[in-house]
Coordinates of C-alpha atoms in Angstrom, one line a residue:
M182 CA 119.0 80.1 103.4
R183 CA 117.9 83.6 102.0
V184 CA 115.5 85.8 104.0
E185 CA 113.8 86.4 100.3
Q186 CA 112.7 82.5 100.3
M187 CA 111.4 82.7 103.8
I188 CA 107.7 83.3 105.1
G189 CA 107.6 86.5 106.9
L190 CA 105.5 86.4 109.9
G191 CA 105.0 88.6 113.0
V192 CA 103.8 88.3 116.6
A193 CA 101.3 91.3 117.8
G194 CA 101.3 92.3 121.3
N195 CA 104.2 90.4 122.9
F196 CA 105.7 93.2 125.1
A197 CA 103.7 95.0 127.7
H198 CA 102.1 98.3 126.8
H199 CA 103.1 98.3 123.2
L200 CA 99.6 97.9 121.7
E201 CA 98.2 100.6 123.8
Q202 CA 101.1 103.0 123.0
A203 CA 100.5 102.4 119.3
G204 CA 96.9 103.0 119.2
E205 CA 96.0 99.4 118.1
L206 CA 94.6 98.0 121.2
E207 CA 91.1 98.6 119.9
D208 CA 91.7 96.6 117.0
F209 CA 92.1 93.6 119.1
K210 CA 89.2 94.0 121.3
D211 CA 87.2 90.9 120.3
V212 CA 90.4 88.7 119.9
K213 CA 90.3 86.2 123.1
T214 CA 93.6 84.9 124.5
K215 CA 94.1 82.3 126.9
E216 CA 96.2 84.2 129.5
P217 CA 95.9 88.3 129.8
Q218 CA 99.6 88.7 128.8
A219 CA 99.3 86.3 125.9
P220 CA 100.1 88.0 122.6
K221 CA 97.3 88.6 120.3
G222 CA 98.1 86.7 117.2
I223 CA 100.2 86.4 114.3
F224 CA 100.3 88.3 110.9
P225 CA 101.9 87.8 107.4
F226 CA 104.4 90.8 106.3
Y227 CA 106.1 89.1 103.4
L228 CA 104.5 85.7 101.5
P229 CA 106.9 84.4 98.8
L230 CA 105.0 83.4 95.7
S231 CA 102.0 85.7 96.3
D232 CA 100.8 87.9 93.7
S233 CA 99.2 90.2 96.4
F234 CA 100.9 93.3 98.0
L235 CA 102.7 90.7 100.7
G236 CA 104.8 89.1 97.8
I237 CA 106.7 92.0 97.1
Y238 CA 110.0 91.5 99.3
S239 CA 109.7 94.3 101.7
V240 CA 112.9 93.6 103.7
A241 CA 115.9 95.9 103.4
S242 CA 119.1 96.8 105.4
D243 CA 120.0 100.3 105.0
A244 CA 117.2 102.3 103.7
L245 CA 113.6 102.8 104.5
K246 CA 111.2 104.2 102.0
L247 CA 108.0 105.9 103.5
P248 CA 104.8 105.3 101.4
A249 CA 104.2 107.6 98.4
F250 CA 100.8 108.6 100.5
E251 CA 100.6 110.6 103.7
A252 CA 101.1 107.9 106.4
N253 CA 102.1 107.9 110.2
A254 CA 105.1 105.4 110.3
Q255 CA 106.7 104.2 113.4
V256 CA 109.4 101.9 114.0
E257 CA 108.6 98.8 115.5
P258 CA 111.9 97.6 117.1
E259 CA 112.2 93.8 117.5
I260 CA 114.0 90.4 117.3
G261 CA 113.8 88.4 114.0
V262 CA 114.2 84.9 114.5
Q263 CA 114.9 82.2 111.7
F264 CA 113.0 79.0 112.3
E265 CA 112.9 75.9 110.3
I266 CA 109.4 74.8 110.0
V267 CA 109.0 71.0 110.6
Y268 CA 105.8 69.5 109.1
G269 CA 103.6 66.4 109.7
D270 CA 102.2 63.9 107.3
H271 CA 99.3 66.3 106.5
H272 CA 101.3 69.4 106.2
E273 CA 100.7 70.8 110.0
V274 CA 103.6 72.5 111.7
V275 CA 104.8 69.9 114.6
D276 CA 108.0 71.8 115.1
L277 CA 109.8 75.0 115.1
I278 CA 113.6 74.7 115.3
A279 CA 115.1 78.1 116.2
E280 CA 118.5 78.7 114.3
R281 CA 119.9 82.2 114.4
F282 CA 118.3 85.8 115.3
T283 CA 119.1 89.3 114.3
T284 CA 117.7 92.9 114.8
F285 CA 114.4 93.7 112.6
N286 CA 112.2 96.9 112.2
D287 CA 108.7 95.7 111.7
C288 CA 108.1 99.4 110.3
T289 CA 104.1 100.0 110.6
I290 CA 101.7 102.6 109.4
R291 CA 98.8 103.8 111.8
K292 CA 96.1 103.3 109.0
E293 CA 92.6 104.1 110.0
G294 CA 90.4 101.5 108.9
A295 CA 92.8 98.9 107.9
K296 CA 91.0 95.4 108.2
K297 CA 94.1 93.2 108.8
I298 CA 97.3 93.8 110.3
S299 CA 99.1 93.0 107.4
E300 CA 97.4 96.1 105.4
K301 CA 99.7 98.5 108.0
K302 CA 102.9 96.3 107.5
S303 CA 104.1 96.3 103.9
W304 CA 103.7 99.1 101.1
G305 CA 106.4 97.8 98.6
P306 CA 110.4 97.3 98.6
N307 CA 112.2 98.8 101.6
S308 CA 109.3 99.1 103.9
K309 CA 111.1 96.5 106.7
G310 CA 114.3 96.3 108.2
I311 CA 117.0 93.6 108.8
G312 CA 120.1 93.8 111.2
N313 CA 123.6 93.6 109.8
K314 CA 124.6 90.1 110.9
W315 CA 122.9 87.1 112.4
I316 CA 123.7 85.7 115.9
D317 CA 123.4 81.8 116.0
I318 CA 121.1 80.1 118.7
D319 CA 122.7 77.8 120.9
K320 CA 119.5 76.8 122.3
F321 CA 116.1 78.2 122.3
E322 CA 115.5 78.0 126.0
E323 CA 116.9 79.7 129.5
G324 CA 120.4 79.2 129.5
G325 CA 121.2 80.0 125.8
V326 CA 122.8 82.9 124.3
M327 CA 119.6 85.1 123.9
D328 CA 119.5 85.1 128.0
R329 CA 122.4 87.8 127.8
Y330 CA 120.8 90.2 125.0
H331 CA 119.0 93.4 125.2
L332 CA 117.2 95.2 122.7
C333 CA 117.2 99.0 122.2
S334 CA 116.5 101.6 119.4
F335 CA 117.1 105.3 118.4
V336 CA 116.3 107.6 115.8
R337 CA 118.5 110.4 114.7
R338 CA 116.7 113.6 113.8
D339 CA 118.2 116.9 112.7
G340 CA 121.7 115.5 114.4
V341 CA 120.3 114.7 117.7
L342 CA 119.9 111.0 118.7
H343 CA 116.7 110.1 120.5
A344 CA 115.6 106.9 122.3
Y345 CA 112.9 105.4 120.4
G346 CA 112.2 102.3 122.1
V347 CA 113.0 101.5 125.7
D348 CA 116.0 99.3 126.4
A349 CA 114.6 95.8 127.2
P350 CA 115.9 92.6 128.0
L351 CA 114.8 89.7 125.6
L352 CA 113.8 87.7 128.6
G353 CA 111.1 90.6 128.9
Y354 CA 109.0 89.3 126.2
S355 CA 105.8 88.2 127.6
Y356 CA 105.9 84.8 125.6
F357 CA 109.6 83.4 124.8
Y358 CA 111.6 80.1 124.5
T359 CA 109.6 77.3 124.5
K360 CA 106.2 78.8 125.5
L361 CA 106.4 81.1 122.4
K362 CA 107.4 78.3 120.2
N363 CA 104.4 76.1 121.2
W364 CA 102.2 79.2 120.9
L365 CA 103.5 79.9 117.5
I366 CA 103.0 76.3 116.3
E367 CA 99.3 76.4 117.6
K368 CA 98.4 79.8 115.6
M369 CA 100.3 78.4 112.6
N370 CA 97.9 75.5 112.5
H371 CA 94.8 77.0 114.0
Q372 CA 94.4 80.7 113.7
E373 CA 91.3 81.5 112.1
E374 CA 90.3 84.5 109.8
F375 CA 89.0 86.7 112.6
G376 CA 89.0 90.5 113.0
P377 CA 92.7 91.8 111.9
L378 CA 93.7 88.3 112.1
E379 CA 94.5 85.7 109.3
N380 CA 94.4 82.0 108.4
I381 CA 98.2 81.4 108.7
S382 CA 97.8 77.6 107.7
A383 CA 96.1 78.9 104.4
H384 CA 99.4 81.0 103.8
L385 CA 101.7 78.3 104.2
R386 CA 99.8 76.3 101.7
A387 CA 99.8 79.0 99.4
C388 CA 103.5 79.7 99.5
N389 CA 104.1 75.8 98.8
Y390 CA 104.9 75.1 102.4
P391 CA 108.2 76.8 103.2
S392 CA 111.0 75.6 105.0
H393 CA 111.9 78.3 107.0
A394 CA 110.1 81.3 108.2
L395 CA 111.5 84.7 109.6
I396 CA 109.3 85.6 112.7
S397 CA 109.5 89.1 114.5
I398 CA 108.4 88.0 117.8
G399 CA 107.1 91.4 119.0
A400 CA 108.0 95.2 119.3
T401 CA 109.2 96.8 122.5
A402 CA 107.3 99.5 124.4
Y403 CA 108.1 103.0 123.0
A404 CA 110.2 105.6 124.8
E405 CA 108.7 109.1 125.2
F406 CA 109.9 110.4 121.6
G407 CA 109.1 107.1 119.8
E408 CA 105.6 107.2 121.3
H409 CA 104.9 110.8 119.9
N410 CA 107.0 110.9 116.9
Y411 CA 106.4 109.4 113.3
L412 CA 109.3 108.9 111.2
Q413 CA 110.3 111.7 108.6
S414 CA 112.3 111.7 105.7
G415 CA 116.1 112.3 106.4
D416 CA 115.9 110.4 110.1
E417 CA 118.3 107.6 110.7
I418 CA 116.9 104.3 112.3
Y419 CA 119.2 102.2 114.5
V420 CA 117.7 98.9 116.4
I421 CA 120.2 97.3 118.1
A422 CA 120.5 93.7 120.0
Y423 CA 123.7 93.5 122.5
D424 CA 125.2 91.3 124.9
A425 CA 124.3 93.0 128.1
T426 CA 127.1 91.1 130.1
Q427 CA 129.8 92.8 128.1
E428 CA 128.6 95.8 126.2
K429 CA 126.3 99.0 126.0
G430 CA 123.3 99.6 124.0
D431 CA 124.8 102.3 122.0
L432 CA 126.1 102.8 118.3
E433 CA 129.5 101.4 118.6
S434 CA 130.0 98.2 116.9
S435 CA 131.5 94.8 118.0
K436 CA 131.6 91.0 117.1
T437 CA 128.7 90.5 119.3
K438 CA 126.4 93.6 118.7
V439 CA 123.7 93.6 115.9
I440 CA 122.9 96.7 114.3
L441 CA 120.3 98.0 112.1
H442 CA 120.9 101.1 110.6
Q443 CA 118.3 102.7 107.9
K444 CA 118.1 106.0 106.4
V445 CA 114.7 107.2 105.9
L446 CA 113.9 108.1 102.4

């Protein structure tokens, strides 16, 4: 399954402190959640078949093109999971089957006055990033391969490598595994058009009920450099998922490490 054929969805607020650091907590002030630590909602970043700006395939593996207009863009280091979408008789989502994962850069512009999250998420080709390989998911629950993985990120600027996001275990996600899956299904079926959020079931219908989704499941908190520095042309971005039981969160490649490396244009 090619990424171009999948609907692209993201999770907002699934790591502690990210929304505060990104200056986006105010956007969600009227969004009610069942639990204080629950994510705020899901949003589209790519809608295959759409004639809107979200219909432009925005995911790249080696380059990130900044917007032509002046914008404050930040790396959002995430894990992207490929899910098979299982529909019921009335096209409702009844299950999500996690198949594989990779690293993802849900690069975001900090745009004043944006009414929807999606308005900050895509501005054309090469505005997102995806890792250099996929890791098969044996089971999307504790005891599986994802238990062992950490996520870290860096930006190299003027020859100096800076930590951009904190190094975090995937088990540090607020919602993960079955809890995340059940929450995603509920939001894909019932999330309403409200504030910065959109009706995802309407997007699924407009995309002719795609069989798969690429879902970026939330950005880590920022390290000091990431919190205070927007991307510049010439920067190099690294988003890395690594098996913490056998390797380090660095730029050295391995069979089990997933590295996203983008040059900022």
